[in-house]
Amino acid sequence: MKFIVSLITTSFLLFSGSLLADGHAKTIMLSTKGPGAGNPFWASVEAGAKDAAEEFGVNLIILSPPQESDVMAQVAQIEDQIAKGVDGIAIAPTDPNAVAPILDDAIASGVPVVYIDTNGINEGVTFIGTNNINGAALAAQYICDNVPAGSDVAILQGMITQTTGQHRAEGSHKGLEACGLNIVAELPANWDTAQGMSVTEDIITGNPNIKAIFASNDNMGLGAIQALKNADMLNDVVVVGFDANPDAAASVAAGEMSATIAQFSYNMGYMGVENALKLANGESIPDNIDTGTVLVTAENAADFM
Amino acid sequence: MDKSQDSTFVKLIPFFEKYGILLLILIMVTVLHILQPDVFLSWRNITNVFKQVSWQSMLALGVFMVIVTAGIDLSVGSIIMLSLMGLAIASKAGMPWYVVMLVAPAVGFLCGLFNGLGITLLKMPHPFIMTLGTLYIFRGVGNLISGGVPITGFADEIRVIGNGKIKLDTILGEGTREYIPTSLILMIVIFFIFWVFLNHTRIGKWIYAIGGNPGAARAAGINVNRILIIVYTLCGFLAGIGGLILAGRTNSAYPNAGLQSELDAIAAVIIGGASFFGGRGTVLGVFAGVMIMGILRNGLNLMNVSVFWQQVLIGSIIIIAVYIDVLRRDFSTRK
Amino acid sequence: MSEEIVLEAQSISKFFGTITALNDVNLKITKGEVLGVVGDNGAGKSTLMKVLSGLYKQSEGSLFFSGNKVNLNSPRDSQNLGLEMVYQDLALAGNLPIGDNIFLGREPVKKVGPFNFLDHTKRKQLTEEHLAKLKINVKSADQKVEELSGGQRQAVAIARATAFNAKIVIMDEPTAALAVKEVGKVLDLILNLKSLGVSVIVISHRMDDIFSVCDRVMALFQGTNFAESLLKDTSRDEVIGWIMGKKD
């Protein structure tokens, strides 16, 4: 009985709530792949989102699964927030395929969605993020400019099951091949520092003449540097990372990592909220919004620390 | 035993023993309703909770039976992924939908059988070791057959288990958006079947007997190994059903499916009052354990609480639930 | 006392490799008789009982159940002939109620369509009847075994052994783990079985047990028949002497 009463009151409240919503601040949900507290990249996405929320007067909800692999936690969070009644969602999908149905549900029930950082598979949903192929090509170009032609080089791949991992692997591979470098190893280290280190140890054992390593993210790059240090090879090998997280920027400034690629993660959060709001207000936005990449070397590393 | 000074309080103990956990759910629901009056008890949110727990509840039920025999199955998260991949490959191969739907439970069944045979025939010192091994093997095989990439897009018929909606237009009037998720119906049916199995069949009774004292079961002429194989096979089968639900829910077979979900399943079973030493626990308790975890996560999501806190809270609930059980046991032996 | 011999073992020997555990041992028991078997550790009591129950196969000698020569290949065979063992470790599942333990492995079922479901009502009724027959007092047949005292557990174990018309029950140290006040109840139960026409073989170290329930006592020493006597013709001191291998 109590249940039914609360059901009736609840639906009434929901109904009246939706009537009032137009005159009030919109609520936008930012769903990232991992908590900002655990990862500087997501922290900067969150910072951008918060700044946008303040600027546009948006009520911002930030939620993320405990780790990137916990796909169903992200699905549940989105589901719960739709039930609660958000006006728009900016999401970095943990697994674009698996979250697609729930986002279709959201769109069907009138909640607009934009993807940030990682593109999804839902048709007609705007992607706001880095063009990872271009970013990786930028890294490859730096390596081409800094090692002799024909040198041995290696690529540390991210999770190759993900589009981001695939694009960075593709962009770097094409770039390094195009300028005549000899790719001796392309191995996944799953975005992880420890794995980056152990994979690098294996690579340098088999290829002592290696001249450059492209790590698909900074964590793996920092692992690679550790391995090279231990083998006393760091002075001979150019290491280029991706993401320009503060640790990596510090490493670049200290002359250990040669370069990294900055994604404008702040832009992803900021533009994600901005564009989700536009959609919620009935405006239209382009299908692809590039947040850009830039090469970070010793000269500009300080800006990213 | 002849002391017949049963106070009302003592009389209430068996009641709490049986239904105390449901009381806990009621308290959680009340608190969350007060904190989130607009949302928590809304139809949409309630169906959300059931949808969210449906696939995990299958794992919990399977792991529960294994834990009743004083065993453990760490491989269920990987079984869910492998059965999902099997389903996806069958779907991509263009098999008819009813065959595709059978593939997931069938793969789960075979994985469970593999565990059961390994534990009994290879005489593994503890099921922990066999299923720790298969935790890696099954996920590895899943990645091998799928190439490590997600396979997306299943027919609507296949998705009906995980994503189907039973519309309530006829009852609540034309145009109502409320519905009952198919996965909820499936969950209720499966839990009922396994309740009957564990409480009203000889094999069910023997499963408890093995957990209580395997020596006694053997002395009673029960073929303990045969029962263990049945239990692990059913556990795998249920994980396969979980895979089928997940296929409907996500429309995708993805490499991280079910990752670490064995721990959630074990947690739900323990919260639900089953003993790690075997022989103790009820199907209703498992259901309650699953619901407690589901409601807690849902409530915290609604209140925008960071997942770090969710982890802390779920961990605390495991310890508190078991501690309450310890206190209760202390009390009942002292009476 | 009837002279109908229900079980007889003739010239039983059992070798484990070069070790002789039993050497030409004879044993017989009549209907409704309580036979005490005594002996020091390693005297061969347990081995003999395992041979009687079919867990071990004798190396030499023959077994006769009610006069018929039998070949036991497993405990199942001896159970079918009406012989039940009550193990020292009780072999009960503490998490299950009394009734479930008594009927474990032999649960009464009812058929519903193609399925067999447990018949809880029948099990409960049979349990209560059986407990009443043996005059075993418990709060309820649904009580869990782990909630029972040691003596009650022993009683349940004996009830389990006799639930299916056992003719002979072998009890291995039935009072060893019990509090003093509970010993009497178990001994009463043994006398009760006797009055129901069941033959009981009691293995015990405790002279009190032997002298309060047995009709006859036999002693094994180093795997052989050492001495045997009707209880009324012997004394505690004499039996203790037998255990230590001393005969007057």
mmCIF file with all atom_site columns, N, CA, C and O in Angstrom, chain A residues 32-35 39 41-42 64-74 92-96 99 117-118 158-159 161-165 190-192 217 219 243, chain B residues 254 256-257 259-260 307-308 311:
data_model
loop_
_atom_site.group_PDB
_atom_site.id
_atom_site.type_symbol
_atom_site.label_atom_id
_atom_site.label_alt_id
_atom_site.label_comp_id
_atom_site.label_asym_id
_atom_site.label_entity_id
_atom_site.label_seq_id
_atom_site.pdbx_PDB_ins_code
_atom_site.Cartn_x
_atom_site.Cartn_y
_atom_site.Cartn_z
_atom_site.occupancy
_atom_site.B_iso_or_equiv
_atom_site.pdbx_formal_charge
_atom_site.auth_seq_id
_atom_site.auth_comp_id
_atom_site.auth_asym_id
_atom_site.auth_atom_id
_atom_site.pdbx_PDB_model_num
ATOM 1   N N  . THR A 1 32  ? 32.710 9.626   -17.039 1.00 0.00 ? 32  THR A N  1
ATOM 2   C CA . THR A 1 32  ? 34.060 9.344   -17.535 1.00 0.00 ? 32  THR A CA 1
ATOM 3   C C  . THR A 1 32  ? 34.388 7.867   -17.317 1.00 0.00 ? 32  THR A C  1
ATOM 4   O O  . THR A 1 32  ? 33.624 7.141   -16.707 1.00 0.00 ? 32  THR A O  1
ATOM 5   N N  . LYS A 1 33  ? 35.561 7.462   -17.814 1.00 0.00 ? 33  LYS A N  1
ATOM 6   C CA . LYS A 1 33  ? 35.919 6.044   -17.713 1.00 0.00 ? 33  LYS A CA 1
ATOM 7   C C  . LYS A 1 33  ? 36.477 5.680   -16.355 1.00 0.00 ? 33  LYS A C  1
ATOM 8   O O  . LYS A 1 33  ? 36.573 4.505   -16.016 1.00 0.00 ? 33  LYS A O  1
ATOM 9   N N  . GLY A 1 34  ? 36.915 6.700   -15.622 1.00 0.00 ? 34  GLY A N  1
ATOM 10  C CA . GLY A 1 34  ? 37.490 6.414   -14.314 1.00 0.00 ? 34  GLY A CA 1
ATOM 11  C C  . GLY A 1 34  ? 37.443 7.681   -13.494 1.00 0.00 ? 34  GLY A C  1
ATOM 12  O O  . GLY A 1 34  ? 37.341 8.775   -14.043 1.00 0.00 ? 34  GLY A O  1
ATOM 13  N N  . PRO A 1 35  ? 37.511 7.557   -12.172 1.00 0.00 ? 35  PRO A N  1
ATOM 14  C CA . PRO A 1 35  ? 37.417 8.744   -11.324 1.00 0.00 ? 35  PRO A CA 1
ATOM 15  C C  . PRO A 1 35  ? 38.605 9.685   -11.533 1.00 0.00 ? 35  PRO A C  1
ATOM 16  O O  . PRO A 1 35  ? 39.731 9.244   -11.700 1.00 0.00 ? 35  PRO A O  1
ATOM 17  N N  . ASN A 1 39  ? 43.220 9.648   -11.734 1.00 0.00 ? 39  ASN A N  1
ATOM 18  C CA . ASN A 1 39  ? 43.860 9.800   -13.032 1.00 0.00 ? 39  ASN A CA 1
ATOM 19  C C  . ASN A 1 39  ? 43.827 11.272  -13.449 1.00 0.00 ? 39  ASN A C  1
ATOM 20  O O  . ASN A 1 39  ? 42.763 11.858  -13.605 1.00 0.00 ? 39  ASN A O  1
ATOM 21  N N  . PHE A 1 41  ? 44.276 12.694  -16.184 1.00 0.00 ? 41  PHE A N  1
ATOM 22  C CA . PHE A 1 41  ? 43.576 12.951  -17.437 1.00 0.00 ? 41  PHE A CA 1
ATOM 23  C C  . PHE A 1 41  ? 42.096 13.230  -17.169 1.00 0.00 ? 41  PHE A C  1
ATOM 24  O O  . PHE A 1 41  ? 41.533 14.227  -17.621 1.00 0.00 ? 41  PHE A O  1
ATOM 25  N N  . TRP A 1 42  ? 41.484 12.349  -16.397 1.00 0.00 ? 42  TRP A N  1
ATOM 26  C CA . TRP A 1 42  ? 40.055 12.540  -16.101 1.00 0.00 ? 42  TRP A CA 1
ATOM 27  C C  . TRP A 1 42  ? 39.852 13.719  -15.168 1.00 0.00 ? 42  TRP A C  1
ATOM 28  O O  . TRP A 1 42  ? 38.828 14.402  -15.218 1.00 0.00 ? 42  TRP A O  1
ATOM 29  N N  . SER A 1 64  ? 31.592 8.017   -12.458 1.00 0.00 ? 64  SER A N  1
ATOM 30  C CA . SER A 1 64  ? 32.408 7.135   -13.285 1.00 0.00 ? 64  SER A CA 1
ATOM 31  C C  . SER A 1 64  ? 32.490 5.771   -12.618 1.00 0.00 ? 64  SER A C  1
ATOM 32  O O  . SER A 1 64  ? 32.317 5.653   -11.421 1.00 0.00 ? 64  SER A O  1
ATOM 33  N N  . PRO A 1 65  ? 32.754 4.731   -13.419 1.00 0.00 ? 65  PRO A N  1
ATOM 34  C CA . PRO A 1 65  ? 32.957 3.412   -12.811 1.00 0.00 ? 65  PRO A CA 1
ATOM 35  C C  . PRO A 1 65  ? 34.289 3.388   -12.064 1.00 0.00 ? 65  PRO A C  1
ATOM 36  O O  . PRO A 1 65  ? 35.143 4.229   -12.323 1.00 0.00 ? 65  PRO A O  1
ATOM 37  N N  . PRO A 1 66  ? 34.449 2.439   -11.140 1.00 0.00 ? 66  PRO A N  1
ATOM 38  C CA . PRO A 1 66  ? 35.698 2.393   -10.366 1.00 0.00 ? 66  PRO A CA 1
ATOM 39  C C  . PRO A 1 66  ? 36.918 2.159   -11.241 1.00 0.00 ? 66  PRO A C  1
ATOM 40  O O  . PRO A 1 66  ? 37.983 2.660   -10.957 1.00 0.00 ? 66  PRO A O  1
ATOM 41  N N  . GLN A 1 67  ? 36.763 1.362   -12.279 1.00 0.00 ? 67  GLN A N  1
ATOM 42  C CA . GLN A 1 67  ? 37.861 1.220   -13.235 1.00 0.00 ? 67  GLN A CA 1
ATOM 43  C C  . GLN A 1 67  ? 37.297 1.053   -14.631 1.00 0.00 ? 67  GLN A C  1
ATOM 44  O O  . GLN A 1 67  ? 36.138 0.708   -14.805 1.00 0.00 ? 67  GLN A O  1
ATOM 45  N N  . GLU A 1 68  ? 38.176 1.305   -15.592 1.00 0.00 ? 68  GLU A N  1
ATOM 46  C CA . GLU A 1 68  ? 37.735 1.352   -16.970 1.00 0.00 ? 68  GLU A CA 1
ATOM 47  C C  . GLU A 1 68  ? 37.106 0.041   -17.433 1.00 0.00 ? 68  GLU A C  1
ATOM 48  O O  . GLU A 1 68  ? 36.237 0.032   -18.297 1.00 0.00 ? 68  GLU A O  1
ATOM 49  N N  . SER A 1 69  ? 37.529 -1.074  -16.828 1.00 0.00 ? 69  SER A N  1
ATOM 50  C CA . SER A 1 69  ? 37.019 -2.365  -17.286 1.00 0.00 ? 69  SER A CA 1
ATOM 51  C C  . SER A 1 69  ? 35.595 -2.644  -16.789 1.00 0.00 ? 69  SER A C  1
ATOM 52  O O  . SER A 1 69  ? 34.935 -3.542  -17.272 1.00 0.00 ? 69  SER A O  1
ATOM 53  N N  . ASP A 1 70  ? 35.131 -1.862  -15.816 1.00 0.00 ? 70  ASP A N  1
ATOM 54  C CA . ASP A 1 70  ? 33.819 -2.152  -15.225 1.00 0.00 ? 70  ASP A CA 1
ATOM 55  C C  . ASP A 1 70  ? 32.705 -1.496  -16.038 1.00 0.00 ? 70  ASP A C  1
ATOM 56  O O  . ASP A 1 70  ? 32.096 -0.510  -15.631 1.00 0.00 ? 70  ASP A O  1
ATOM 57  N N  . VAL A 1 71  ? 32.472 -2.086  -17.201 1.00 0.00 ? 71  VAL A N  1
ATOM 58  C CA . VAL A 1 71  ? 31.537 -1.510  -18.158 1.00 0.00 ? 71  VAL A CA 1
ATOM 59  C C  . VAL A 1 71  ? 30.119 -1.413  -17.592 1.00 0.00 ? 71  VAL A C  1
ATOM 60  O O  . VAL A 1 71  ? 29.434 -0.397  -17.739 1.00 0.00 ? 71  VAL A O  1
ATOM 61  N N  . MET A 1 72  ? 29.706 -2.496  -16.922 1.00 0.00 ? 72  MET A N  1
ATOM 62  C CA . MET A 1 72  ? 28.321 -2.526  -16.461 1.00 0.00 ? 72  MET A CA 1
ATOM 63  C C  . MET A 1 72  ? 28.056 -1.497  -15.352 1.00 0.00 ? 72  MET A C  1
ATOM 64  O O  . MET A 1 72  ? 26.923 -1.068  -15.153 1.00 0.00 ? 72  MET A O  1
ATOM 65  N N  . ALA A 1 73  ? 29.092 -1.104  -14.627 1.00 0.00 ? 73  ALA A N  1
ATOM 66  C CA . ALA A 1 73  ? 28.910 -0.057  -13.618 1.00 0.00 ? 73  ALA A CA 1
ATOM 67  C C  . ALA A 1 73  ? 28.569 1.266   -14.301 1.00 0.00 ? 73  ALA A C  1
ATOM 68  O O  . ALA A 1 73  ? 27.706 2.017   -13.844 1.00 0.00 ? 73  ALA A O  1
ATOM 69  N N  . GLN A 1 74  ? 29.238 1.534   -15.417 1.00 0.00 ? 74  GLN A N  1
ATOM 70  C CA . GLN A 1 74  ? 28.933 2.759   -16.140 1.00 0.00 ? 74  GLN A CA 1
ATOM 71  C C  . GLN A 1 74  ? 27.507 2.720   -16.702 1.00 0.00 ? 74  GLN A C  1
ATOM 72  O O  . GLN A 1 74  ? 26.766 3.700   -16.597 1.00 0.00 ? 74  GLN A O  1
ATOM 73  N N  . ALA A 1 92  ? 32.354 9.518   -21.838 1.00 0.00 ? 92  ALA A N  1
ATOM 74  C CA . ALA A 1 92  ? 33.522 8.827   -22.389 1.00 0.00 ? 92  ALA A CA 1
ATOM 75  C C  . ALA A 1 92  ? 33.253 7.345   -22.181 1.00 0.00 ? 92  ALA A C  1
ATOM 76  O O  . ALA A 1 92  ? 33.334 6.855   -21.057 1.00 0.00 ? 92  ALA A O  1
ATOM 77  N N  . PRO A 1 93  ? 32.878 6.602   -23.229 1.00 0.00 ? 93  PRO A N  1
ATOM 78  C CA . PRO A 1 93  ? 32.407 5.229   -23.036 1.00 0.00 ? 93  PRO A CA 1
ATOM 79  C C  . PRO A 1 93  ? 33.538 4.262   -22.697 1.00 0.00 ? 93  PRO A C  1
ATOM 80  O O  . PRO A 1 93  ? 34.575 4.266   -23.351 1.00 0.00 ? 93  PRO A O  1
ATOM 81  N N  . THR A 1 94  ? 33.332 3.437   -21.657 1.00 0.00 ? 94  THR A N  1
ATOM 82  C CA . THR A 1 94  ? 34.318 2.409   -21.317 1.00 0.00 ? 94  THR A CA 1
ATOM 83  C C  . THR A 1 94  ? 34.387 1.360   -22.416 1.00 0.00 ? 94  THR A C  1
ATOM 84  O O  . THR A 1 94  ? 35.449 0.856   -22.734 1.00 0.00 ? 94  THR A O  1
ATOM 85  N N  . ASP A 1 95  ? 33.242 1.023   -22.962 1.00 0.00 ? 95  ASP A N  1
ATOM 86  C CA . ASP A 1 95  ? 33.197 0.122   -24.108 1.00 0.00 ? 95  ASP A CA 1
ATOM 87  C C  . ASP A 1 95  ? 32.066 0.596   -25.014 1.00 0.00 ? 95  ASP A C  1
ATOM 88  O O  . ASP A 1 95  ? 30.900 0.430   -24.695 1.00 0.00 ? 95  ASP A O  1
ATOM 89  N N  . PRO A 1 96  ? 32.434 1.220   -26.139 1.00 0.00 ? 96  PRO A N  1
ATOM 90  C CA . PRO A 1 96  ? 31.419 1.869   -26.984 1.00 0.00 ? 96  PRO A CA 1
ATOM 91  C C  . PRO A 1 96  ? 30.289 0.932   -27.387 1.00 0.00 ? 96  PRO A C  1
ATOM 92  O O  . PRO A 1 96  ? 29.133 1.342   -27.453 1.00 0.00 ? 96  PRO A O  1
ATOM 93  N N  . VAL A 1 99  ? 27.900 0.062   -24.193 1.00 0.00 ? 99  VAL A N  1
ATOM 94  C CA . VAL A 1 99  ? 27.073 1.140   -23.647 1.00 0.00 ? 99  VAL A CA 1
ATOM 95  C C  . VAL A 1 99  ? 26.084 1.672   -24.680 1.00 0.00 ? 99  VAL A C  1
ATOM 96  O O  . VAL A 1 99  ? 25.197 2.457   -24.345 1.00 0.00 ? 99  VAL A O  1
ATOM 97  N N  . ASP A 1 117 ? 36.180 12.087  -25.730 1.00 0.00 ? 117 ASP A N  1
ATOM 98  C CA . ASP A 1 117 ? 37.397 11.267  -25.632 1.00 0.00 ? 117 ASP A CA 1
ATOM 99  C C  . ASP A 1 117 ? 37.403 10.045  -26.546 1.00 0.00 ? 117 ASP A C  1
ATOM 100 O O  . ASP A 1 117 ? 38.336 9.852   -27.306 1.00 0.00 ? 117 ASP A O  1
ATOM 101 N N  . THR A 1 118 ? 36.383 9.191   -26.435 1.00 0.00 ? 118 THR A N  1
ATOM 102 C CA . THR A 1 118 ? 36.334 7.964   -27.236 1.00 0.00 ? 118 THR A CA 1
ATOM 103 C C  . THR A 1 118 ? 35.009 7.961   -27.998 1.00 0.00 ? 118 THR A C  1
ATOM 104 O O  . THR A 1 118 ? 33.963 8.167   -27.387 1.00 0.00 ? 118 THR A O  1
ATOM 105 N N  . GLY A 1 158 ? 48.205 0.304   -26.738 1.00 0.00 ? 158 GLY A N  1
ATOM 106 C CA . GLY A 1 158 ? 47.270 0.285   -25.616 1.00 0.00 ? 158 GLY A CA 1
ATOM 107 C C  . GLY A 1 158 ? 46.393 -0.941  -25.716 1.00 0.00 ? 158 GLY A C  1
ATOM 108 O O  . GLY A 1 158 ? 46.782 -1.933  -26.344 1.00 0.00 ? 158 GLY A O  1
ATOM 109 N N  . MET A 1 159 ? 45.203 -0.891  -25.092 1.00 0.00 ? 159 MET A N  1
ATOM 110 C CA . MET A 1 159 ? 44.292 -2.018  -25.246 1.00 0.00 ? 159 MET A CA 1
ATOM 111 C C  . MET A 1 159 ? 43.827 -2.027  -26.687 1.00 0.00 ? 159 MET A C  1
ATOM 112 O O  . MET A 1 159 ? 43.138 -1.119  -27.136 1.00 0.00 ? 159 MET A O  1
ATOM 113 N N  . THR A 1 161 ? 41.795 -3.725  -28.087 1.00 0.00 ? 161 THR A N  1
ATOM 114 C CA . THR A 1 161 ? 40.371 -3.962  -28.289 1.00 0.00 ? 161 THR A CA 1
ATOM 115 C C  . THR A 1 161 ? 39.595 -2.652  -28.351 1.00 0.00 ? 161 THR A C  1
ATOM 116 O O  . THR A 1 161 ? 38.410 -2.648  -28.631 1.00 0.00 ? 161 THR A O  1
ATOM 117 N N  . GLN A 1 162 ? 40.256 -1.544  -28.059 1.00 0.00 ? 162 GLN A N  1
ATOM 118 C CA . GLN A 1 162 ? 39.553 -0.259  -28.040 1.00 0.00 ? 162 GLN A CA 1
ATOM 119 C C  . GLN A 1 162 ? 39.938 0.592   -29.243 1.00 0.00 ? 162 GLN A C  1
ATOM 120 O O  . GLN A 1 162 ? 41.082 0.548   -29.704 1.00 0.00 ? 162 GLN A O  1
ATOM 121 N N  . THR A 1 163 ? 38.998 1.390   -29.663 1.00 0.00 ? 163 THR A N  1
ATOM 122 C CA . THR A 1 163 ? 39.253 2.234   -30.830 1.00 0.00 ? 163 THR A CA 1
ATOM 123 C C  . THR A 1 163 ? 40.448 3.145   -30.596 1.00 0.00 ? 163 THR A C  1
ATOM 124 O O  . THR A 1 163 ? 41.289 3.319   -31.493 1.00 0.00 ? 163 THR A O  1
ATOM 125 N N  . THR A 1 164 ? 40.525 3.748   -29.406 1.00 0.00 ? 164 THR A N  1
ATOM 126 C CA . THR A 1 164 ? 41.637 4.645   -29.126 1.00 0.00 ? 164 THR A CA 1
ATOM 127 C C  . THR A 1 164 ? 42.957 3.910   -29.319 1.00 0.00 ? 164 THR A C  1
ATOM 128 O O  . THR A 1 164 ? 43.882 4.416   -29.972 1.00 0.00 ? 164 THR A O  1
ATOM 129 N N  . GLY A 1 165 ? 43.032 2.706   -28.762 1.00 0.00 ? 165 GLY A N  1
ATOM 130 C CA . GLY A 1 165 ? 44.245 1.905   -28.890 1.00 0.00 ? 165 GLY A CA 1
ATOM 131 C C  . GLY A 1 165 ? 44.535 1.588   -30.341 1.00 0.00 ? 165 GLY A C  1
ATOM 132 O O  . GLY A 1 165 ? 45.682 1.675   -30.800 1.00 0.00 ? 165 GLY A O  1
ATOM 133 N N  . ASN A 1 190 ? 48.584 -2.576  -22.680 1.00 0.00 ? 190 ASN A N  1
ATOM 134 C CA . ASN A 1 190 ? 47.294 -2.300  -22.016 1.00 0.00 ? 190 ASN A CA 1
ATOM 135 C C  . ASN A 1 190 ? 47.234 -1.054  -21.149 1.00 0.00 ? 190 ASN A C  1
ATOM 136 O O  . ASN A 1 190 ? 46.656 -1.064  -20.066 1.00 0.00 ? 190 ASN A O  1
ATOM 137 N N  . TRP A 1 191 ? 47.850 0.003   -21.612 1.00 0.00 ? 191 TRP A N  1
ATOM 138 C CA . TRP A 1 191 ? 47.803 1.315   -20.947 1.00 0.00 ? 191 TRP A CA 1
ATOM 139 C C  . TRP A 1 191 ? 48.506 1.334   -19.598 1.00 0.00 ? 191 TRP A C  1
ATOM 140 O O  . TRP A 1 191 ? 48.404 2.293   -18.858 1.00 0.00 ? 191 TRP A O  1
ATOM 141 N N  . ASP A 1 192 ? 49.192 0.265   -19.252 1.00 0.00 ? 192 ASP A N  1
ATOM 142 C CA . ASP A 1 192 ? 49.629 0.090   -17.866 1.00 0.00 ? 192 ASP A CA 1
ATOM 143 C C  . ASP A 1 192 ? 51.140 0.293   -17.719 1.00 0.00 ? 192 ASP A C  1
ATOM 144 O O  . ASP A 1 192 ? 51.927 -0.194  -18.524 1.00 0.00 ? 192 ASP A O  1
ATOM 145 N N  . ASN A 1 217 ? 50.377 5.505   -24.587 1.00 0.00 ? 217 ASN A N  1
ATOM 146 C CA . ASN A 1 217 ? 50.019 6.490   -23.565 1.00 0.00 ? 217 ASN A CA 1
ATOM 147 C C  . ASN A 1 217 ? 51.217 6.723   -22.648 1.00 0.00 ? 217 ASN A C  1
ATOM 148 O O  . ASN A 1 217 ? 52.204 5.977   -22.695 1.00 0.00 ? 217 ASN A O  1
ATOM 149 N N  . ASN A 1 219 ? 51.590 6.470   -19.409 1.00 0.00 ? 219 ASN A N  1
ATOM 150 C CA . ASN A 1 219 ? 51.864 5.482   -18.366 1.00 0.00 ? 219 ASN A CA 1
ATOM 151 C C  . ASN A 1 219 ? 52.805 4.398   -18.878 1.00 0.00 ? 219 ASN A C  1
ATOM 152 O O  . ASN A 1 219 ? 53.778 4.037   -18.224 1.00 0.00 ? 219 ASN A O  1
ATOM 153 N N  . ASP A 1 243 ? 49.368 11.755  -24.257 1.00 0.00 ? 243 ASP A N  1
ATOM 154 C CA . ASP A 1 243 ? 48.446 12.248  -23.218 1.00 0.00 ? 243 ASP A CA 1
ATOM 155 C C  . ASP A 1 243 ? 48.981 13.476  -22.490 1.00 0.00 ? 243 ASP A C  1
ATOM 156 O O  . ASP A 1 243 ? 48.211 14.293  -22.022 1.00 0.00 ? 243 ASP A O  1
ATOM 157 N N  . TYR B 2 254 ? 31.688 -8.050  -25.493 1.00 0.00 ? 254 TYR B N  1
ATOM 158 C CA . TYR B 2 254 ? 32.885 -7.212  -25.355 1.00 0.00 ? 254 TYR B CA 1
ATOM 159 C C  . TYR B 2 254 ? 33.900 -7.888  -24.434 1.00 0.00 ? 254 TYR B C  1
ATOM 160 O O  . TYR B 2 254 ? 33.538 -8.622  -23.510 1.00 0.00 ? 254 TYR B O  1
ATOM 161 N N  . ASN B 2 256 ? 35.797 -7.152  -21.976 1.00 0.00 ? 256 ASN B N  1
ATOM 162 C CA . ASN B 2 256 ? 35.826 -6.996  -20.525 1.00 0.00 ? 256 ASN B CA 1
ATOM 163 C C  . ASN B 2 256 ? 34.566 -7.496  -19.830 1.00 0.00 ? 256 ASN B C  1
ATOM 164 O O  . ASN B 2 256 ? 34.407 -7.298  -18.626 1.00 0.00 ? 256 ASN B O  1
ATOM 165 N N  . ALA B 2 257 ? 33.668 -8.131  -20.578 1.00 0.00 ? 257 ALA B N  1
ATOM 166 C CA . ALA B 2 257 ? 32.416 -8.586  -19.967 1.00 0.00 ? 257 ALA B CA 1
ATOM 167 C C  . ALA B 2 257 ? 32.694 -9.493  -18.777 1.00 0.00 ? 257 ALA B C  1
ATOM 168 O O  . ALA B 2 257 ? 33.541 -10.381 -18.844 1.00 0.00 ? 257 ALA B O  1
ATOM 169 N N  . LEU B 2 259 ? 34.301 -9.092  -16.164 1.00 0.00 ? 259 LEU B N  1
ATOM 170 C CA . LEU B 2 259 ? 35.588 -8.982  -15.478 1.00 0.00 ? 259 LEU B CA 1
ATOM 171 C C  . LEU B 2 259 ? 35.354 -8.697  -13.996 1.00 0.00 ? 259 LEU B C  1
ATOM 172 O O  . LEU B 2 259 ? 34.648 -7.753  -13.653 1.00 0.00 ? 259 LEU B O  1
ATOM 173 N N  . GLN B 2 260 ? 35.927 -9.501  -13.151 1.00 0.00 ? 260 GLN B N  1
ATOM 174 C CA . GLN B 2 260 ? 35.836 -9.378  -11.690 1.00 0.00 ? 260 GLN B CA 1
ATOM 175 C C  . GLN B 2 260 ? 34.429 -9.553  -11.129 1.00 0.00 ? 260 GLN B C  1
ATOM 176 O O  . GLN B 2 260 ? 34.201 -9.310  -9.951  1.00 0.00 ? 260 GLN B O  1
ATOM 177 N N  . VAL B 2 307 ? 32.363 6.460   -6.916  1.00 0.00 ? 307 VAL B N  1
ATOM 178 C CA . VAL B 2 307 ? 32.467 5.005   -6.859  1.00 0.00 ? 307 VAL B CA 1
ATOM 179 C C  . VAL B 2 307 ? 33.454 4.546   -5.809  1.00 0.00 ? 307 VAL B C  1
ATOM 180 O O  . VAL B 2 307 ? 33.383 3.421   -5.336  1.00 0.00 ? 307 VAL B O  1
ATOM 181 N N  . PHE B 2 308 ? 34.389 5.413   -5.460  1.00 0.00 ? 308 PHE B N  1
ATOM 182 C CA . PHE B 2 308 ? 35.328 5.011   -4.414  1.00 0.00 ? 308 PHE B CA 1
ATOM 183 C C  . PHE B 2 308 ? 34.573 4.741   -3.119  1.00 0.00 ? 308 PHE B C  1
ATOM 184 O O  . PHE B 2 308 ? 34.841 3.791   -2.401  1.00 0.00 ? 308 PHE B O  1
ATOM 185 N N  . GLN B 2 311 ? 32.776 1.468   -3.263  1.00 0.00 ? 311 GLN B N  1
ATOM 186 C CA . GLN B 2 311 ? 33.639 0.320   -2.956  1.00 0.00 ? 311 GLN B CA 1
ATOM 187 C C  . GLN B 2 311 ? 33.804 0.159   -1.453  1.00 0.00 ? 311 GLN B C  1
ATOM 188 O O  . GLN B 2 311 ? 33.695 -0.942  -0.911  1.00 0.00 ? 311 GLN B O  1
#
